[in-house]
Amino acid sequence: MSDQFDQNLRDHLHHEAEEIHEFPRRLRGRIREGITPRARTRMAPQLALAGALVLVALAVLVARNPQVIIKDVRSTITQLIQPSPNPTPQPFACSDRSGGSNGLVTQLTGIRVASHVTDGYDRIVFDFTGGVPYYDLTRQESAEFVRDPSGQALTLEGSAAVKLVFRDTDVASGVQADMTPRLTSVREIAQLGDFERILSYGVGLSSSRCIRVQELSGPSRLVVDVAISPSASATAAPTPLPTQPAATDLGPFTCQDRGGGAGGGPTMQLTDVRVAHQPGYDRIVFEFAAPAGGTARVPAYALSRQASPNFVKDPSGQPVTLLGSYGLRVVFQQASGAGTYSKSRDIVASLPVVQEVEQLGDFEAVLSWGAGLSRESCIRTLELANPTRLVIDVQTP
Amino acid sequence: MLMDPALGRVIERCRDGDRDAFEEVVDRYGLQLLRTARLILRDPALAEDAIQETFIKAWQRIGTLREEDPGPWLTRIAVNESISSYRRRHRFQALTERFGRLGGGKHGVSSDQRLDLAHALDQLTPEHRAAVALHYYQDLSVEDTARALKVPVDTMKARLKTALRRLRELTGSEEATA
């Protein structure tokens, strides 16, 4: 019997663990962002010696022919201030990709497309101000997409596609929302969404293709090369592609309480609370600003689900029952809406799940709000910048 | 366990500051570590945070890794990070519940309640869950589990025994064995 219990425990742990099917690309991006380049200290003596030899050689050349050296130096400087040339091309890979800088707030200023038939690829260049933002690139076996946030279906030209989602990015005016270059591989590029600083584009392809991605600077740009030949230079076996467009790229919903934000620092000021329905979820947004001289952050918060819409007001202790059958409570530490939040403190939303959102307390820099839900739902949170806000998505049927 | 030569070359490149090489390490060990952290923390978001911190620490300390398989070394960092993360969160919850700010939170389970294994695991301490996860999920021996958690083997045996007894009590399996 004991062996049976051990076996059940083993089976259960494996079953529970394998609910995570793959290592999240977003987490890989966060790790990559968190590891800073290190100096290659062990190369230092060799580099110093090489540098010294170059200086000696230059000195000898200057002494013999100064005009030639000046010309060469001018040429070198010209090369340095020109946009960085492409580094050694990476191989094409038939897999999804993510990268860029997490937390970087940028603007997309242009999209360029060009055919490089002789080199075997079509090139798309996304230009940004100030760096390449965090991005997810996913391939799919159809050119059908869902627009964000309207939920409208959109079918691009082609029989396969890639989707690019940029975080903390908006788009400059004048950037085309839809273009149809009709190249060998790249048939159409269309904006899918520009909402809450999540910017997404779909690229319709003539058929499933392998991709090469390069992040370049001076100017900041993300270069996406799409192979013309289905098997061109692929370094790995193509990964199977999803046939349906992904419902969302904003992370999974989980049916557990959660917390986040950042503690310490000055009390954050609540400036706005918004509620809206999006395809697949109801969204509650808490927007914050920093006091003068402070830096804005999403304050530390604890989000808890409950099986009733009954709450207790803080600090009065008065009971309050919101519309619905279930509840959600969010408690912010070091936050207040006193003097900065002037809109309704009792929002009757009447959305598919979120029925009512009401302030429960704002006392001693502890700010709490409750939401009445029509059904038990899983949740997802996003902490976004510019403006600083906590986004709570409540899954809808 | 000694490192295989190919992995040794990857680690060597990491020591030289090659971030692409480090991504190979993340690809190789990330999923297993994330699953283990999830079993300990019982929260996907916290598990991801713990694994992010694990790899950042590993990158900073990779110079201290000797000619050994990095798996147990990374596991040790991940488990410590998970337990610390759980304690930090638990302190915050305890504080907010104490002042009546939060209505939710976990409560004790009375003896007449019968839980499924998932909920029974929720009731264990993070140290017990770590022991259970390494021994029963990662299939580490008691000795290797003790080594990963830096406790004596006898302590680990006692910890596993206590954890199993508690799980049996909570799931009602105690009665079944009587």
Coordinates of C-alpha atoms in Angstrom, one line a residue:
Chain A
M1 CA 0.0 0.0 0.0
S2 CA 2.9 2.3 0.8
D3 CA 4.5 1.6 -2.5
Q4 CA 1.2 2.4 -4.2
F5 CA 1.1 5.7 -2.4
D6 CA 4.6 6.5 -3.4
Q7 CA 3.7 5.7 -7.0
N8 CA 0.6 7.8 -6.9
L9 CA 2.7 10.7 -5.5
R10 CA 5.3 10.2 -8.3
D11 CA 2.5 10.1 -11.0
H12 CA 0.9 13.2 -9.5
L13 CA 4.1 15.2 -9.4
H14 CA 4.9 14.3 -13.0
H15 CA 1.4 15.2 -14.1
E16 CA 1.5 18.5 -12.3
A17 CA 5.0 19.4 -13.5
E18 CA 4.1 18.5 -17.1
E19 CA 1.4 21.1 -17.1
I20 CA 4.3 23.3 -18.2
H21 CA 4.8 22.1 -21.7
E22 CA 7.8 24.2 -22.6
F23 CA 10.1 26.8 -21.3
P24 CA 8.3 30.1 -21.9
R25 CA 10.0 32.3 -24.5
R26 CA 9.1 35.4 -22.5
L27 CA 11.1 34.0 -19.5
R28 CA 14.0 33.2 -21.8
G29 CA 13.9 36.9 -22.9
R30 CA 13.8 38.1 -19.3
I31 CA 16.8 36.0 -18.4
R32 CA 18.7 37.2 -21.5
E33 CA 17.9 40.8 -20.4
G34 CA 19.1 40.1 -16.9
I35 CA 22.5 38.8 -17.8
T36 CA 24.9 41.6 -18.5
P37 CA 27.9 41.1 -20.8
R38 CA 31.1 40.4 -19.0
A39 CA 34.5 41.5 -19.9
R40 CA 36.6 38.7 -21.3
T41 CA 39.2 39.2 -18.7
R42 CA 41.3 36.3 -19.8
M43 CA 41.8 37.9 -23.2
A44 CA 43.0 41.2 -21.7
P45 CA 46.7 40.5 -21.9
Q46 CA 46.5 39.4 -25.5
L47 CA 44.3 42.4 -26.4
A48 CA 46.7 44.8 -24.7
L49 CA 49.6 43.3 -26.6
A50 CA 47.7 43.5 -29.9
G51 CA 46.8 47.1 -29.2
A52 CA 50.4 48.0 -28.4
L53 CA 51.6 46.4 -31.7
V54 CA 49.0 48.4 -33.7
L55 CA 50.1 51.6 -32.1
V56 CA 53.8 50.9 -32.9
A57 CA 52.9 50.1 -36.5
L58 CA 50.8 53.3 -36.8
A59 CA 53.7 55.4 -35.5
V60 CA 56.1 53.9 -38.0
L61 CA 53.6 54.5 -40.9
V62 CA 52.9 58.1 -39.9
A63 CA 56.6 58.8 -39.8
R64 CA 56.9 57.4 -43.4
N65 CA 53.7 58.7 -45.1
P66 CA 51.4 60.9 -43.1
Q67 CA 48.9 61.7 -46.0
V68 CA 48.0 58.0 -46.4
I69 CA 47.4 57.6 -42.7
I70 CA 45.1 60.7 -42.4
K71 CA 43.0 59.4 -45.3
D72 CA 42.7 55.9 -43.7
V73 CA 41.8 57.4 -40.4
R74 CA 39.1 59.6 -42.0
S75 CA 37.7 56.6 -43.8
T76 CA 37.6 54.6 -40.6
I77 CA 35.7 57.3 -38.8
T78 CA 33.2 57.6 -41.7
Q79 CA 32.6 53.9 -41.4
L80 CA 32.1 54.1 -37.7
I81 CA 29.4 56.7 -37.8
Q82 CA 27.5 55.1 -40.6
P83 CA 24.7 52.7 -39.7
S84 CA 26.2 49.5 -38.5
P85 CA 26.6 47.0 -41.3
N86 CA 25.0 43.6 -40.9
P87 CA 27.1 41.3 -38.7
T88 CA 28.0 37.9 -39.9
P89 CA 24.6 36.5 -41.1
Q90 CA 23.1 34.0 -38.7
P91 CA 21.6 30.8 -40.2
F92 CA 17.9 30.6 -40.9
A93 CA 15.9 28.6 -38.4
C94 CA 12.5 27.1 -38.6
S95 CA 11.4 28.0 -35.1
D96 CA 9.8 30.8 -33.1
R97 CA 11.9 33.5 -31.7
S98 CA 12.0 36.2 -29.0
G99 CA 14.5 38.8 -28.0
G100 CA 15.0 42.5 -27.7
S101 CA 15.2 44.5 -24.4
N102 CA 12.6 43.8 -21.8
G103 CA 11.2 47.0 -20.2
L104 CA 12.5 49.2 -22.9
V105 CA 9.9 51.7 -24.1
T106 CA 10.2 52.5 -27.8
Q107 CA 8.3 53.7 -30.8
L108 CA 8.2 52.0 -34.2
T109 CA 9.1 54.6 -36.8
G110 CA 9.1 52.7 -40.0
I111 CA 8.8 49.4 -41.7
R112 CA 10.8 48.6 -44.9
V113 CA 10.6 45.6 -47.1
A114 CA 13.0 44.5 -49.8
S115 CA 13.7 41.5 -52.0
H116 CA 17.1 39.9 -51.9
V117 CA 16.4 37.2 -54.4
T118 CA 20.0 36.6 -55.3
D119 CA 20.9 36.0 -51.6
G120 CA 17.8 33.8 -51.1
Y121 CA 15.6 35.9 -48.8
D122 CA 13.1 38.7 -48.5
R123 CA 13.9 41.3 -45.8
I124 CA 11.6 43.2 -43.5
V125 CA 13.2 46.0 -41.3
F126 CA 11.4 47.4 -38.3
D127 CA 12.9 50.8 -37.3
F128 CA 12.7 51.9 -33.6
T129 CA 13.7 54.9 -31.5
G130 CA 16.1 54.1 -28.7
G131 CA 16.6 50.3 -29.1
V132 CA 14.8 47.1 -30.1
P133 CA 12.0 46.4 -27.7
Y134 CA 11.2 43.0 -26.3
Y135 CA 9.5 41.0 -29.1
D136 CA 7.9 37.6 -29.7
L137 CA 8.0 36.1 -33.2
T138 CA 5.7 33.1 -33.8
R139 CA 5.2 31.2 -37.0
Q140 CA 1.8 29.8 -38.0
E141 CA 0.5 27.6 -40.7
S142 CA -2.2 30.0 -41.9
A143 CA -2.5 33.7 -42.7
E144 CA -5.5 34.2 -40.5
F145 CA -5.2 36.5 -37.5
V146 CA -7.3 38.0 -34.8
R147 CA -7.1 41.8 -34.4
D148 CA -6.3 43.1 -30.9
P149 CA -8.4 44.4 -29.1
S150 CA -11.4 44.3 -31.5
G151 CA -11.3 40.5 -32.0
Q152 CA -12.0 40.9 -35.7
A153 CA -10.8 38.2 -37.9
L154 CA -8.2 39.2 -40.5
T155 CA -6.8 37.1 -43.4
L156 CA -3.6 38.2 -45.1
E157 CA -2.4 37.3 -48.5
G158 CA -0.5 34.0 -48.4
S159 CA -0.9 30.5 -47.0
A160 CA 1.4 30.8 -43.9
A161 CA 2.4 33.7 -41.6
V162 CA 4.5 35.0 -38.8
K163 CA 3.3 37.2 -36.0
L164 CA 5.4 39.8 -34.3
V165 CA 4.4 41.3 -31.0
F166 CA 6.4 44.2 -29.6
R167 CA 6.1 45.1 -25.9
D168 CA 6.1 48.6 -24.5
T169 CA 5.9 50.0 -28.0
D170 CA 3.7 52.3 -29.9
V171 CA 3.8 53.4 -33.5
A172 CA 4.7 56.8 -35.0
S173 CA 2.2 58.5 -37.2
G174 CA 2.8 57.8 -40.9
V175 CA 3.8 54.2 -40.5
Q176 CA 1.7 52.1 -42.9
A177 CA -0.8 49.9 -41.2
D178 CA -1.0 47.6 -44.2
M179 CA 1.3 47.0 -47.1
T180 CA 1.3 44.4 -49.8
P181 CA 4.8 44.0 -51.2
R182 CA 3.9 40.7 -52.9
L183 CA 7.5 39.5 -52.9
T184 CA 8.5 35.9 -53.4
S185 CA 8.0 35.0 -49.7
V186 CA 6.6 38.1 -48.0
R187 CA 3.2 38.9 -49.5
E188 CA 1.5 41.2 -47.0
I189 CA 2.3 43.0 -43.7
A190 CA -0.5 44.3 -41.6
Q191 CA -0.9 45.8 -38.1
L192 CA -2.9 43.5 -35.9
G193 CA -3.1 45.6 -32.8
D194 CA -1.8 48.8 -31.0
F195 CA -3.4 48.6 -27.6
E196 CA -2.0 49.3 -24.1
R197 CA 1.5 49.6 -25.7
I198 CA 1.4 46.1 -27.1
L199 CA 2.0 46.5 -30.8
S200 CA 1.5 43.5 -33.1
Y201 CA 2.0 42.8 -36.8
G202 CA 1.1 39.9 -39.0
V203 CA 3.2 38.9 -42.1
G204 CA 1.5 36.8 -44.7
L205 CA 3.9 34.4 -46.4
S206 CA 3.5 32.5 -49.7
S207 CA 4.2 29.3 -47.7
S208 CA 5.8 28.1 -44.5
R209 CA 9.3 29.6 -44.4
C210 CA 12.4 29.6 -42.2
I211 CA 13.4 32.9 -40.6
R212 CA 16.5 34.8 -39.5
V213 CA 16.3 37.6 -37.1
Q214 CA 19.0 40.3 -36.3
E215 CA 18.9 43.1 -33.8
L216 CA 21.0 46.0 -35.1
S217 CA 21.8 49.5 -33.8
G218 CA 22.6 52.8 -35.4
P219 CA 19.7 53.2 -36.1
S220 CA 17.9 50.7 -33.9
R221 CA 16.2 48.1 -36.0
L222 CA 15.0 44.6 -36.1
V223 CA 15.7 42.8 -39.3
V224 CA 13.6 39.8 -40.2
D225 CA 14.8 37.8 -43.2
V226 CA 12.4 35.3 -44.6
A227 CA 14.0 32.5 -46.7
I228 CA 12.7 32.2 -50.3
S229 CA 13.3 28.5 -50.5
P230 CA 11.2 26.4 -48.0
S231 CA 14.3 24.6 -46.9
A232 CA 17.0 27.3 -47.4
S233 CA 19.8 27.1 -44.8
A234 CA 17.6 25.7 -42.1
T235 CA 19.8 24.6 -39.3
A236 CA 17.1 22.6 -37.5
A237 CA 14.2 20.5 -38.5
P238 CA 11.1 22.7 -38.9
T239 CA 9.0 22.8 -35.8
P240 CA 5.4 22.0 -36.3
L241 CA 3.3 25.1 -36.7
P242 CA 0.0 25.9 -35.1
T243 CA -2.8 25.9 -37.6
Q244 CA -5.0 28.3 -35.6
P245 CA -3.9 31.8 -34.7
A246 CA -3.0 32.1 -31.1
A247 CA -5.8 33.6 -28.9
T248 CA -3.4 35.8 -27.1
D249 CA 0.3 36.7 -26.7
L250 CA -0.1 38.3 -23.3
G251 CA 0.6 35.2 -21.2
P252 CA -1.5 32.5 -19.7
F253 CA -4.4 32.8 -17.4
T254 CA -3.9 31.1 -14.0
C255 CA -6.5 30.2 -11.5
Q256 CA -4.5 31.2 -8.5
D257 CA -4.0 34.3 -6.3
R258 CA -1.0 36.3 -7.2
G259 CA 1.1 39.3 -6.3
G260 CA 3.7 41.6 -7.8
G261 CA 4.6 45.2 -8.2
A262 CA 7.5 46.8 -6.3
G263 CA 7.6 47.9 -2.7
G264 CA 9.5 50.8 -1.1
G265 CA 9.8 54.3 -2.4
P266 CA 7.1 57.0 -2.2
T267 CA 3.4 56.4 -2.2
M268 CA 2.1 55.9 -5.7
Q269 CA -1.0 58.0 -6.8
L270 CA -3.9 56.2 -8.4
T271 CA -5.1 58.4 -11.3
D272 CA -7.5 56.2 -13.2
V273 CA -9.5 52.9 -13.1
R274 CA -10.8 51.6 -16.4
V275 CA -12.9 48.5 -17.2
A276 CA -13.6 47.1 -20.6
H277 CA -14.4 43.9 -22.4
Q278 CA -11.9 42.4 -24.9
P279 CA -12.3 39.1 -26.8
G280 CA -11.7 36.3 -24.3
Y281 CA -11.4 38.5 -21.2
D282 CA -12.6 41.5 -19.2
R283 CA -9.9 44.0 -18.4
I284 CA -9.5 46.1 -15.3
V285 CA -6.8 48.7 -15.5
F286 CA -5.3 50.6 -12.5
E287 CA -3.2 53.5 -13.6
F288 CA -0.7 55.2 -11.3
A289 CA 1.6 58.2 -11.3
A290 CA 4.5 59.1 -9.1
P291 CA 4.5 62.1 -6.7
A292 CA 6.7 65.1 -7.8
G293 CA 10.3 64.0 -8.0
G294 CA 9.5 60.3 -7.7
T295 CA 9.7 57.5 -10.1
A296 CA 6.5 55.8 -11.1
R297 CA 6.1 52.1 -10.4
V298 CA 3.3 49.6 -10.1
P299 CA 3.0 49.4 -6.3
A300 CA 3.3 46.0 -4.5
Y301 CA 0.0 44.3 -4.8
A302 CA -1.8 41.1 -3.7
L303 CA -4.6 39.9 -5.9
S304 CA -6.9 37.3 -4.3
R305 CA -9.9 35.4 -5.7
Q306 CA -12.9 34.6 -3.5
A307 CA -16.0 32.5 -3.8
S308 CA -18.4 35.3 -2.9
P309 CA -18.9 39.0 -3.8
N310 CA -19.0 40.0 -0.2
F311 CA -16.2 42.3 1.0
V312 CA -15.4 44.3 4.1
K313 CA -14.6 48.0 3.7
D314 CA -11.3 49.2 5.1
P315 CA -11.0 50.8 7.7
S316 CA -14.8 51.0 8.6
G317 CA -15.3 47.3 8.7
Q318 CA -18.7 47.8 7.0
P319 CA -19.7 44.8 4.8
V320 CA -20.4 45.4 1.2
T321 CA -21.8 43.1 -1.4
L322 CA -21.0 43.7 -5.1
L323 CA -22.9 42.5 -8.1
G324 CA -22.2 38.9 -9.1
S325 CA -21.5 35.6 -7.4
Y326 CA -17.7 35.6 -7.0
G327 CA -15.1 38.2 -6.1
L328 CA -11.7 39.5 -6.7
R329 CA -9.8 41.7 -4.3
V330 CA -6.6 43.7 -5.1
V331 CA -4.7 45.3 -2.2
F332 CA -1.9 47.8 -3.1
Q333 CA 0.7 48.7 -0.6
Q334 CA 2.2 52.3 -0.6
A335 CA -0.6 53.6 -2.9
S336 CA -3.5 56.0 -2.5
G337 CA -6.1 57.7 -4.7
A338 CA -6.6 60.6 -2.3
G339 CA -6.5 63.8 -4.2
T340 CA -5.5 62.2 -7.4
Y341 CA -8.4 59.9 -8.4
S342 CA -11.6 61.8 -9.0
K343 CA -13.7 59.4 -11.0
S344 CA -16.3 56.9 -9.7
R345 CA -15.3 54.7 -6.8
D346 CA -18.1 52.3 -7.7
I347 CA -18.1 51.3 -11.3
V348 CA -21.0 49.1 -12.5
A349 CA -19.4 47.5 -15.4
S350 CA -21.9 44.8 -16.4
L351 CA -19.4 43.0 -18.6
P352 CA -19.6 39.2 -19.3
V353 CA -17.8 38.4 -16.0
V354 CA -16.8 41.7 -14.3
Q355 CA -20.1 43.1 -12.9
E356 CA -18.9 45.8 -10.6
V357 CA -15.6 47.3 -9.4
E358 CA -15.6 49.3 -6.2
Q359 CA -13.0 50.9 -3.9
L360 CA -12.9 49.0 -0.6
G361 CA -10.4 51.1 1.2
D362 CA -7.8 53.9 1.0
F363 CA -6.2 54.2 4.4
E364 CA -2.7 54.6 5.6
A365 CA -1.3 54.1 2.1
V366 CA -3.1 50.8 1.7
L367 CA -5.4 51.0 -1.3
S368 CA -7.9 48.2 -1.9
W369 CA -10.5 47.6 -4.6
G370 CA -12.9 44.7 -5.1
A371 CA -14.6 43.3 -8.2
G372 CA -17.8 41.3 -8.3
L373 CA -17.7 38.5 -10.9
S374 CA -20.6 36.6 -12.5
R375 CA -18.6 33.4 -12.4
E376 CA -15.4 31.9 -11.1
S377 CA -12.6 32.9 -13.5
C378 CA -8.9 32.6 -14.0
I379 CA -6.8 35.8 -14.2
R380 CA -3.8 37.2 -15.7
T381 CA -1.9 40.4 -14.7
L382 CA 0.4 42.7 -16.7
E383 CA 2.5 45.4 -15.3
L384 CA 3.0 48.1 -17.9
A385 CA 4.8 51.4 -18.2
N386 CA 4.1 54.7 -19.8
P387 CA 1.7 55.3 -18.2
T388 CA 2.4 53.0 -15.2
R389 CA -0.5 50.6 -14.8
L390 CA -1.5 47.3 -13.5
V391 CA -3.7 45.4 -15.9
I392 CA -5.9 42.6 -14.6
D393 CA -7.5 40.4 -17.2
V394 CA -10.4 38.2 -16.0
Q395 CA -11.0 35.3 -18.4
T396 CA -14.4 35.2 -20.0
P397 CA -16.1 32.1 -21.5
Chain B
M1 CA 29.2 13.8 -11.9
L2 CA 31.8 15.1 -14.5
M3 CA 30.7 17.3 -17.3
D4 CA 30.6 15.8 -20.8
P5 CA 33.2 17.5 -23.1
A6 CA 30.6 19.2 -25.4
L7 CA 28.9 20.8 -22.4
G8 CA 32.3 21.6 -21.0
R9 CA 33.0 23.7 -24.0
V10 CA 29.7 25.5 -23.7
I11 CA 30.4 26.3 -20.0
E12 CA 33.9 27.5 -21.0
R13 CA 32.3 30.0 -23.5
C14 CA 29.9 31.1 -20.7
R15 CA 32.9 31.9 -18.5
D16 CA 34.3 34.0 -21.4
G17 CA 31.1 36.0 -21.3
D18 CA 29.3 34.4 -24.3
R19 CA 25.6 35.0 -23.7
D20 CA 24.6 32.8 -26.6
A21 CA 26.3 29.9 -24.9
F22 CA 24.5 30.7 -21.7
E23 CA 21.2 30.5 -23.6
E24 CA 22.2 26.9 -24.5
V25 CA 22.4 26.2 -20.8
V26 CA 19.0 27.8 -20.2
D27 CA 17.5 25.7 -23.0
R28 CA 19.1 22.5 -21.6
Y29 CA 18.1 22.9 -17.9
G30 CA 15.4 25.6 -17.9
L31 CA 12.2 23.5 -18.3
Q32 CA 13.2 20.9 -15.6
L33 CA 14.1 23.7 -13.2
L34 CA 10.9 25.6 -13.9
R35 CA 8.8 22.5 -13.3
T36 CA 10.6 21.9 -10.0
A37 CA 10.2 25.5 -8.8
R38 CA 6.5 25.3 -9.7
L39 CA 6.1 22.2 -7.6
I40 CA 7.7 23.9 -4.6
L41 CA 6.1 27.3 -5.0
R42 CA 2.6 26.2 -6.2
D43 CA 2.4 29.4 -8.3
P44 CA 3.5 29.7 -11.9
A45 CA 4.3 33.4 -11.9
L46 CA 6.5 33.0 -8.7
A47 CA 8.2 30.0 -10.2
E48 CA 9.1 32.0 -13.3
D49 CA 10.5 34.8 -11.1
A50 CA 12.6 32.2 -9.1
I51 CA 14.0 30.6 -12.3
Q52 CA 14.9 34.0 -13.8
E53 CA 16.8 34.8 -10.6
T54 CA 18.4 31.4 -10.6
F55 CA 19.9 31.8 -14.1
I56 CA 21.0 35.4 -13.4
K57 CA 22.8 34.2 -10.3
A58 CA 24.2 31.2 -12.2
W59 CA 25.6 33.6 -14.9
Q60 CA 27.2 35.8 -12.2
R61 CA 28.8 32.8 -10.4
I62 CA 29.6 30.5 -13.3
G63 CA 33.3 31.1 -12.6
T64 CA 32.9 29.1 -9.4
L65 CA 31.5 26.0 -11.3
R66 CA 34.2 23.3 -11.4
E67 CA 34.5 20.4 -13.8
E68 CA 31.1 19.0 -12.8
D69 CA 27.7 18.6 -14.4
P70 CA 26.0 22.0 -13.9
G71 CA 22.6 20.3 -13.3
P72 CA 22.9 19.7 -9.6
W73 CA 24.5 23.1 -9.1
L74 CA 21.6 24.8 -10.9
T75 CA 19.1 22.7 -9.0
R76 CA 20.6 23.8 -5.7
I77 CA 20.4 27.5 -6.7
A78 CA 16.8 27.0 -8.0
V79 CA 15.6 25.3 -4.9
N80 CA 17.1 27.8 -2.6
E81 CA 15.7 30.6 -4.7
S82 CA 12.2 29.0 -4.6
I83 CA 12.3 28.5 -0.8
S84 CA 13.4 32.1 -0.3
S85 CA 10.8 33.4 -2.6
Y86 CA 8.1 31.4 -0.8
R87 CA 9.2 32.8 2.5
R88 CA 9.2 36.4 1.3
R89 CA 5.7 35.9 -0.1
H90 CA 4.5 34.2 3.0
R91 CA 5.7 37.0 5.2
F92 CA 3.8 39.5 3.1
Q93 CA 0.6 37.4 3.3
A94 CA 0.9 36.9 7.0
L95 CA 1.3 40.6 7.5
T96 CA -1.7 41.6 5.4
E97 CA -3.9 38.9 6.9
R98 CA -2.9 40.0 10.3
F99 CA -4.2 43.4 9.7
G100 CA -7.4 42.1 8.0
R101 CA -6.5 43.5 4.6
L102 CA -6.9 40.3 2.7
G103 CA -9.9 38.0 2.9
G104 CA -8.3 35.1 1.2
G105 CA -5.2 33.0 2.0
K106 CA -4.7 29.4 3.0
H107 CA -6.2 28.1 6.1
G108 CA -5.5 25.1 8.2
V109 CA -7.2 21.9 7.3
S110 CA -9.2 20.0 9.9
S111 CA -8.6 16.4 10.5
D112 CA -11.9 15.3 9.0
Q113 CA -11.2 16.9 5.6
R114 CA -9.8 14.7 2.9
L115 CA -7.8 16.5 0.3
D116 CA -6.5 15.5 -3.1
L117 CA -2.7 15.3 -3.5
A118 CA -2.5 18.8 -5.1
H119 CA -4.1 20.4 -2.1
A120 CA -2.3 18.3 0.3
L121 CA 1.0 19.4 -1.2
D122 CA -0.1 23.0 -0.8
Q123 CA -0.1 22.3 3.0
L124 CA 3.5 21.2 3.2
T125 CA 6.3 23.6 4.1
P126 CA 8.5 24.7 1.1
E127 CA 11.4 22.7 2.5
H128 CA 9.3 19.5 2.6
R129 CA 7.9 20.2 -0.9
A130 CA 11.5 20.7 -2.1
A131 CA 12.5 17.4 -0.7
V132 CA 9.5 15.6 -2.2
A133 CA 10.0 17.3 -5.6
L134 CA 13.7 16.3 -5.9
H135 CA 13.2 12.8 -4.6
Y136 CA 9.9 11.9 -6.2
Y137 CA 9.8 14.1 -9.3
Q138 CA 13.5 14.5 -10.2
D139 CA 14.1 10.9 -9.0
L140 CA 17.2 12.0 -7.1
S141 CA 18.5 9.5 -4.5
V142 CA 18.1 10.5 -0.8
E143 CA 21.8 11.2 -0.7
D144 CA 21.7 13.5 -3.8
T145 CA 18.5 15.2 -2.5
A146 CA 20.4 15.9 0.8
R147 CA 23.4 17.2 -1.1
A148 CA 21.2 19.5 -3.2
L149 CA 19.5 20.9 -0.2
K150 CA 22.7 21.0 1.8
V151 CA 21.4 19.0 4.8
P152 CA 22.7 15.8 6.3
V153 CA 21.4 12.5 4.9
D154 CA 19.7 11.6 8.1
T155 CA 17.9 14.9 8.2
M156 CA 16.7 14.4 4.7
K157 CA 15.4 10.9 5.5
A158 CA 13.5 12.4 8.4
R159 CA 12.2 15.2 6.3
L160 CA 10.9 12.9 3.6
K161 CA 9.3 10.7 6.2
T162 CA 7.5 13.6 7.8
A163 CA 6.4 14.9 4.4
L164 CA 5.0 11.6 3.4
R165 CA 3.2 11.1 6.7
R166 CA 1.6 14.5 6.4
L167 CA 0.5 13.8 2.9
R168 CA -1.0 10.5 3.9
E169 CA -2.9 12.2 6.8
L170 CA -4.2 14.9 4.6
T171 CA -5.4 12.6 1.8
G172 CA -6.8 10.0 4.1
S173 CA -4.3 7.3 2.9
E174 CA -3.3 6.7 6.6
E175 CA -6.6 5.0 7.2
A176 CA -6.3 2.9 4.0
T177 CA -3.0 1.5 5.2
A178 CA -4.2 0.7 8.7

